[in-house]
Short mmCIF file of C-alpha atoms in Angstrom, two decimals:
data_model
loop_
_atom_site.label_atom_id
_atom_site.label_comp_id
_atom_site.label_asym_id
_atom_site.label_seq_id
_atom_site.Cartn_x
_atom_site.Cartn_y
_atom_site.Cartn_z
CA MET P 99 -103.06 -186.94 110.08
CA ALA P 100 -101.95 -184.13 112.38
CA PHE P 101 -98.55 -182.56 111.90
CA SER P 102 -95.85 -183.56 114.38
CA GLN P 103 -92.10 -183.93 114.52
CA LEU P 104 -92.58 -187.65 113.82
CA ASN P 105 -94.66 -186.89 110.73
CA ALA P 106 -92.00 -184.47 109.53
CA LEU P 107 -89.28 -187.09 110.04
CA LEU P 108 -91.29 -189.76 108.24
CA GLY P 109 -92.02 -187.28 105.47
CA LEU P 110 -88.33 -186.48 105.09
CA ILE P 111 -87.37 -190.17 104.95
CA ALA P 112 -90.13 -191.07 102.47
CA ALA P 113 -89.48 -188.06 100.24
CA LEU P 114 -85.73 -188.64 100.31
CA ALA P 115 -86.19 -192.28 99.29
CA LEU P 116 -88.45 -191.28 96.39
CA ALA P 117 -86.17 -188.47 95.23
CA LEU P 118 -83.03 -190.62 95.35
CA TYR P 119 -84.80 -193.45 93.53
CA ALA P 120 -85.80 -191.05 90.77
CA PHE P 121 -82.34 -189.50 90.63
CA THR P 122 -80.60 -192.86 90.26
CA ARG P 123 -82.99 -193.73 87.42
CA ARG P 124 -82.11 -190.41 85.77
CA ASP P 125 -85.73 -189.31 85.99
CA LEU P 126 -84.69 -186.18 87.91
CA SER P 127 -81.81 -183.75 87.62
CA SER P 128 -80.00 -182.58 90.76
CA THR P 129 -82.30 -179.54 91.06
CA GLY P 130 -85.33 -181.69 90.29
CA THR P 131 -84.31 -184.03 93.09
CA LEU P 132 -84.26 -181.14 95.57
CA ALA P 133 -87.67 -179.98 94.37
CA ALA P 134 -89.10 -183.50 94.69
CA LEU P 135 -87.66 -183.77 98.20
CA PHE P 136 -89.33 -180.49 99.18
CA VAL P 137 -92.71 -181.32 97.63
CA GLY P 138 -92.75 -184.86 98.99
CA MET P 139 -91.86 -183.80 102.53
CA ILE P 140 -94.58 -181.11 102.56
CA VAL P 141 -97.23 -183.49 101.24
CA PHE P 142 -96.38 -186.31 103.67
CA SER P 143 -95.91 -184.04 106.70
CA PHE P 144 -99.17 -182.12 106.31
CA GLY P 145 -101.36 -184.50 104.31
CA GLY P 146 -100.27 -187.91 105.49
CA TRP P 147 -99.19 -191.16 103.89
CA THR P 148 -102.27 -191.51 101.67
CA TRP P 149 -101.63 -188.10 100.09
CA PHE P 150 -97.96 -188.95 99.65
CA LEU P 151 -98.69 -192.29 97.99
CA LEU P 152 -100.90 -190.53 95.44
CA LEU P 153 -97.97 -188.26 94.64
CA VAL P 154 -95.76 -191.34 94.29
CA MET P 155 -98.23 -193.00 91.94
CA PHE P 156 -98.33 -189.93 89.72
CA PHE P 157 -94.56 -189.66 89.55
CA VAL P 158 -93.73 -193.35 89.14
CA SER P 159 -96.37 -193.98 86.48
CA SER P 160 -95.31 -190.86 84.58
CA SER P 161 -91.62 -191.81 84.75
CA TRP P 162 -92.34 -195.31 83.47
CA LEU P 163 -94.31 -193.94 80.54
CA THR P 164 -91.53 -191.47 79.75
CA ALA P 165 -89.17 -194.44 79.41
CA PHE P 166 -91.71 -196.45 77.37
CA ARG P 167 -90.50 -196.72 73.74
CA GLU P 168 -88.01 -193.97 74.49
CA LYS P 169 -86.10 -194.48 71.24
CA ASP P 170 -89.29 -194.06 69.19
CA LYS P 171 -89.96 -190.74 70.93
CA ALA P 172 -86.39 -189.40 70.84
CA GLU P 173 -86.83 -187.22 67.74
CA VAL P 174 -90.07 -185.68 69.02
CA HIS P 175 -88.59 -185.06 72.48
CA GLY P 176 -85.74 -183.25 70.76
CA ASP P 177 -88.14 -180.44 69.86
CA PHE P 178 -89.32 -180.06 73.46
CA ALA P 179 -87.65 -177.35 75.53
CA LYS P 180 -86.70 -180.00 78.10
CA GLY P 181 -86.09 -183.72 77.89
CA GLY P 182 -87.26 -186.64 80.00
CA VAL P 183 -84.99 -185.74 82.94
CA ARG P 184 -87.17 -183.41 85.00
CA ASP P 185 -85.59 -180.30 86.50
CA PHE P 186 -86.61 -178.03 89.39
CA TRP P 187 -89.26 -176.07 87.51
CA GLN P 188 -90.82 -179.14 85.91
CA VAL P 189 -91.25 -180.75 89.33
CA MET P 190 -92.62 -177.55 90.86
CA ALA P 191 -95.01 -176.99 87.95
CA ASN P 192 -96.78 -180.25 88.80
CA GLY P 193 -95.98 -180.55 92.51
CA SER P 194 -96.20 -177.08 94.03
CA LEU P 195 -100.00 -176.89 93.90
CA PRO P 196 -100.58 -180.30 95.57
CA ALA P 197 -98.03 -179.29 98.23
CA LEU P 198 -99.93 -176.04 98.81
CA PHE P 199 -103.22 -177.90 99.22
CA ALA P 200 -101.61 -180.27 101.74
CA LEU P 201 -100.32 -177.31 103.74
CA LEU P 202 -103.72 -175.58 103.65
CA PHE P 203 -105.38 -178.84 104.70
CA TYR P 204 -103.27 -178.81 107.86
CA LEU P 205 -103.66 -175.08 108.55
CA ARG P 206 -107.45 -175.23 108.19
CA GLY P 207 -107.76 -178.40 110.25
CA GLY P 208 -109.00 -180.52 107.35
CA GLY P 209 -111.54 -179.92 104.63
CA ALA P 210 -112.97 -182.22 101.96
CA LEU P 211 -112.66 -179.61 99.20
CA LEU P 212 -108.92 -179.26 99.76
CA PHE P 213 -108.50 -183.01 99.30
CA VAL P 214 -110.68 -182.84 96.19
CA ALA P 215 -108.53 -180.00 94.83
CA PHE P 216 -105.34 -181.92 95.66
CA VAL P 217 -106.50 -185.02 93.80
CA GLY P 218 -107.89 -182.93 90.93
CA ALA P 219 -104.52 -181.23 90.42
CA LEU P 220 -102.70 -184.57 90.49
CA ALA P 221 -105.24 -186.14 88.12
CA SER P 222 -104.73 -183.30 85.67
CA ALA P 223 -100.94 -183.63 85.82
CA THR P 224 -101.15 -187.40 85.39
CA ALA P 225 -103.61 -187.15 82.50
CA ASP P 226 -101.40 -184.62 80.73
CA THR P 227 -98.21 -186.63 81.21
CA TRP P 228 -99.79 -189.91 80.09
CA ALA P 229 -101.33 -188.16 77.08
CA THR P 230 -98.00 -186.60 76.14
CA GLU P 231 -95.92 -189.74 76.50
CA LEU P 232 -98.36 -192.00 74.62
CA GLY P 233 -99.88 -189.42 72.30
CA VAL P 234 -96.54 -188.69 70.61
CA LEU P 235 -96.66 -192.25 69.28
CA SER P 236 -99.77 -191.40 67.27
CA GLU P 237 -99.31 -190.89 63.54
CA ARG P 238 -102.32 -188.60 63.07
CA PRO P 239 -102.48 -185.86 65.74
CA ARG P 240 -104.62 -182.77 65.19
CA MET P 241 -104.54 -179.27 66.65
CA ILE P 242 -107.13 -178.92 69.40
CA THR P 243 -108.26 -175.47 68.24
CA ASN P 244 -108.98 -176.13 64.57
CA GLY P 245 -108.58 -179.85 63.89
CA ARG P 246 -105.70 -179.25 61.46
CA ARG P 247 -103.21 -182.09 61.12
CA VAL P 248 -99.90 -181.29 62.77
CA ALA P 249 -96.59 -183.00 63.42
CA LYS P 250 -96.25 -185.49 66.26
CA GLY P 251 -95.51 -183.79 69.56
CA ALA P 252 -96.73 -180.36 68.44
CA SER P 253 -97.82 -178.19 71.35
CA GLY P 254 -101.63 -178.20 71.47
CA ALA P 255 -101.99 -181.41 69.44
CA VAL P 256 -104.42 -184.15 70.44
CA SER P 257 -104.95 -187.69 69.18
CA GLY P 258 -107.18 -190.65 69.90
CA ILE P 259 -104.37 -192.44 71.70
CA GLY P 260 -103.54 -189.33 73.71
CA LEU P 261 -107.13 -188.69 74.75
CA LEU P 262 -107.58 -192.29 75.88
CA ALA P 263 -104.31 -192.07 77.80
CA ALA P 264 -105.48 -188.84 79.46
CA LEU P 265 -108.73 -190.47 80.51
CA GLY P 266 -106.84 -193.48 81.84
CA GLY P 267 -104.36 -191.35 83.78
CA ALA P 268 -107.09 -189.29 85.43
CA ALA P 269 -109.12 -192.41 86.27
CA PHE P 270 -106.00 -194.09 87.68
CA ILE P 271 -105.45 -191.29 90.19
CA ALA P 272 -109.16 -191.12 91.02
CA VAL P 273 -109.43 -194.84 91.79
CA CYS P 274 -106.18 -194.79 93.76
CA ALA P 275 -107.40 -191.82 95.81
CA VAL P 276 -110.65 -193.53 96.75
CA GLY P 277 -108.95 -196.86 97.33
CA LEU P 278 -106.22 -195.47 99.58
CA ASN P 279 -108.67 -193.36 101.56
CA MET P 280 -111.02 -196.30 102.13
CA PHE P 281 -108.14 -198.64 102.93
CA ASN P 282 -106.96 -196.17 105.55
CA ASN P 283 -110.43 -196.23 107.11
CA TYR P 284 -110.59 -200.04 107.00
CA LEU P 285 -107.26 -200.44 108.79
CA ALA P 286 -109.07 -200.01 112.10
CA ASP P 287 -111.30 -203.00 111.29
CA VAL P 288 -108.90 -205.55 109.81
CA GLN P 289 -110.55 -208.39 111.75
CA ALA P 290 -113.94 -207.86 110.12
CA LEU P 291 -115.33 -210.78 108.11
CA GLY P 292 -115.69 -210.14 104.42
CA ILE P 293 -113.58 -207.01 104.62
CA LEU P 294 -112.14 -207.43 101.10
CA ARG P 295 -115.59 -207.89 99.57
CA ASN P 296 -116.96 -204.88 101.45
CA TYR P 297 -113.91 -202.84 100.54
CA LEU P 298 -114.27 -203.50 96.81
CA VAL P 299 -118.00 -202.78 96.86
CA ASP P 300 -117.47 -199.50 98.70
CA LEU P 301 -114.63 -198.58 96.37
CA PHE P 302 -116.68 -198.64 93.18
CA VAL P 303 -120.17 -197.94 94.56
CA GLY P 304 -119.61 -195.60 97.48
CA GLY P 305 -116.67 -193.91 95.78
CA GLY P 306 -118.25 -193.79 92.33
CA ARG P 307 -119.16 -190.10 92.51
CA PHE P 308 -115.68 -189.10 93.60
CA ILE P 309 -114.07 -191.24 90.89
CA PHE P 310 -116.27 -189.64 88.23
CA VAL P 311 -115.59 -186.11 89.48
CA VAL P 312 -111.82 -186.51 89.62
CA THR P 313 -111.60 -188.39 86.32
CA ALA P 314 -113.63 -185.69 84.57
CA ALA P 315 -111.63 -182.90 86.21
CA GLY P 316 -108.30 -184.49 85.30
CA PHE P 317 -109.41 -185.01 81.70
CA LEU P 318 -110.61 -181.41 81.46
CA GLY P 319 -107.31 -180.23 82.92
CA CYS P 320 -105.46 -182.13 80.20
CA LEU P 321 -107.64 -180.56 77.49
CA ALA P 322 -106.94 -177.16 79.04
CA ASP P 323 -103.22 -177.91 78.83
CA SER P 324 -103.55 -178.63 75.11
CA PHE P 325 -105.60 -175.47 74.59
CA PHE P 326 -103.08 -173.32 76.46
CA GLY P 327 -100.28 -174.96 74.50
CA ALA P 328 -101.99 -174.16 71.21
CA THR P 329 -102.88 -170.56 72.05
CA ILE P 330 -100.58 -168.86 74.57
CA GLN P 331 -97.44 -170.98 74.92
CA GLY P 332 -94.41 -169.40 73.28
CA MET P 333 -93.28 -171.36 70.22
CA PHE P 334 -90.32 -170.83 67.91
CA TRP P 335 -89.36 -171.70 64.33
CA CYS P 336 -86.15 -173.28 63.07
CA PRO P 337 -85.33 -171.76 59.65
CA LYS P 338 -82.97 -174.62 58.83
CA CYS P 339 -85.18 -177.60 59.70
CA LYS P 340 -88.45 -175.79 58.89
CA LYS P 341 -89.92 -177.05 62.16
CA GLU P 342 -91.82 -175.60 65.08
CA THR P 343 -90.10 -176.07 68.44
CA GLU P 344 -90.18 -175.00 72.08
CA ARG P 345 -86.43 -174.31 72.01
CA HIS P 346 -84.70 -170.96 71.54
CA THR P 347 -81.84 -172.89 69.97
CA HIS P 348 -82.95 -175.90 67.95
CA ARG P 349 -81.26 -179.27 68.38
CA CYS P 350 -79.60 -178.74 64.98
CA GLY P 351 -77.70 -175.81 66.51
CA PHE P 352 -79.52 -173.03 64.67
CA GLN P 353 -81.01 -170.07 66.53
CA THR P 354 -84.79 -170.12 66.26
CA CYS P 355 -87.08 -167.14 65.70
CA TYR P 356 -90.38 -166.23 67.34
CA TYR P 357 -93.36 -168.06 65.86
CA LYS P 358 -96.44 -167.62 68.08
CA GLY P 359 -97.76 -167.25 71.63
CA PHE P 360 -96.17 -165.38 74.52
CA THR P 361 -92.43 -165.89 74.77
CA PHE P 362 -92.52 -165.90 78.58
CA VAL P 363 -95.11 -168.72 78.70
CA ASP P 364 -93.20 -172.00 78.57
CA ASN P 365 -94.37 -175.57 79.09
CA ASP P 366 -93.82 -175.37 82.85
CA ILE P 367 -96.22 -172.43 83.14
CA VAL P 368 -98.75 -174.24 80.95
CA ASN P 369 -98.50 -177.33 83.17
CA PHE P 370 -99.04 -175.24 86.30
CA MET P 371 -102.06 -173.52 84.73
CA SER P 372 -103.60 -176.84 83.73
CA ALA P 373 -103.08 -178.20 87.27
CA CYS P 374 -104.92 -175.15 88.61
CA PHE P 375 -107.69 -175.76 86.08
CA GLY P 376 -107.96 -179.41 87.13
CA ALA P 377 -108.17 -178.48 90.81
CA LEU P 378 -110.87 -175.84 90.18
CA ALA P 379 -112.81 -178.21 87.92
CA ALA P 380 -112.73 -180.89 90.62
CA ILE P 381 -114.07 -178.47 93.23
CA ALA P 382 -116.82 -177.23 90.89
CA LEU P 383 -117.94 -180.72 89.87
CA TYR P 384 -117.81 -181.98 93.46
CA GLU P 385 -120.07 -179.14 94.58
CA LEU P 386 -122.47 -179.44 91.65
CA LEU P 387 -122.92 -183.22 91.50
#
């Protein structure tokens, strides 16, 4: 889809609708809404409607899972640096890289690897968000680096539920990417007999390699996120509650002290790094397989 003033207008309208929908649901703060508007407009304008819908599927599915059993996750979320309402930096951590790939796709006149990288970054972000929102419900998480049992929601923790959720999130984006791309190609042949049957066969047979590559890359990106969270993310300790937290000031009101990691590496930086890892993993697997 070539860039034009019409594409830019459609991108603005679509991104504005998504951002306002998220804002009214309290999924985004005011700054997060502006960031979502920017990312959405860039992706639609330079990538097209299929790229934009993938972004929508990531965001909507992640927002729904954030709201899933919200009361059960309230205490764990209280130890996160930020809550379920996403701000500017949270949106940019997951959305800036896909927006960059969409822009590069336009500037370079296309390129399969840029689309692969775009989907890989989104798959990683989706896998991580699904794993976080469902994994915190697990009663027996373990630290990814040493297998030691840790509290629910601990940075770097993994669980069976979380790993399955990560795999499902990555596969969800992979299947949607192949399905939307093939549907876009089939639009020119809507009169063909047996189009639905052919479409479904092509989706899971012809697109099988792509689905595997993106699913694997997204899952690896999620594991990288857990590893970064366990090793380099700055974590703090509340002397009153005797709990590890991402917050400089704990929810109890006490000032926390340094515990481990680099103080300047927060969850947003970790999310951006894992998205980069997912994109690179997708490119590498696509080239190798």
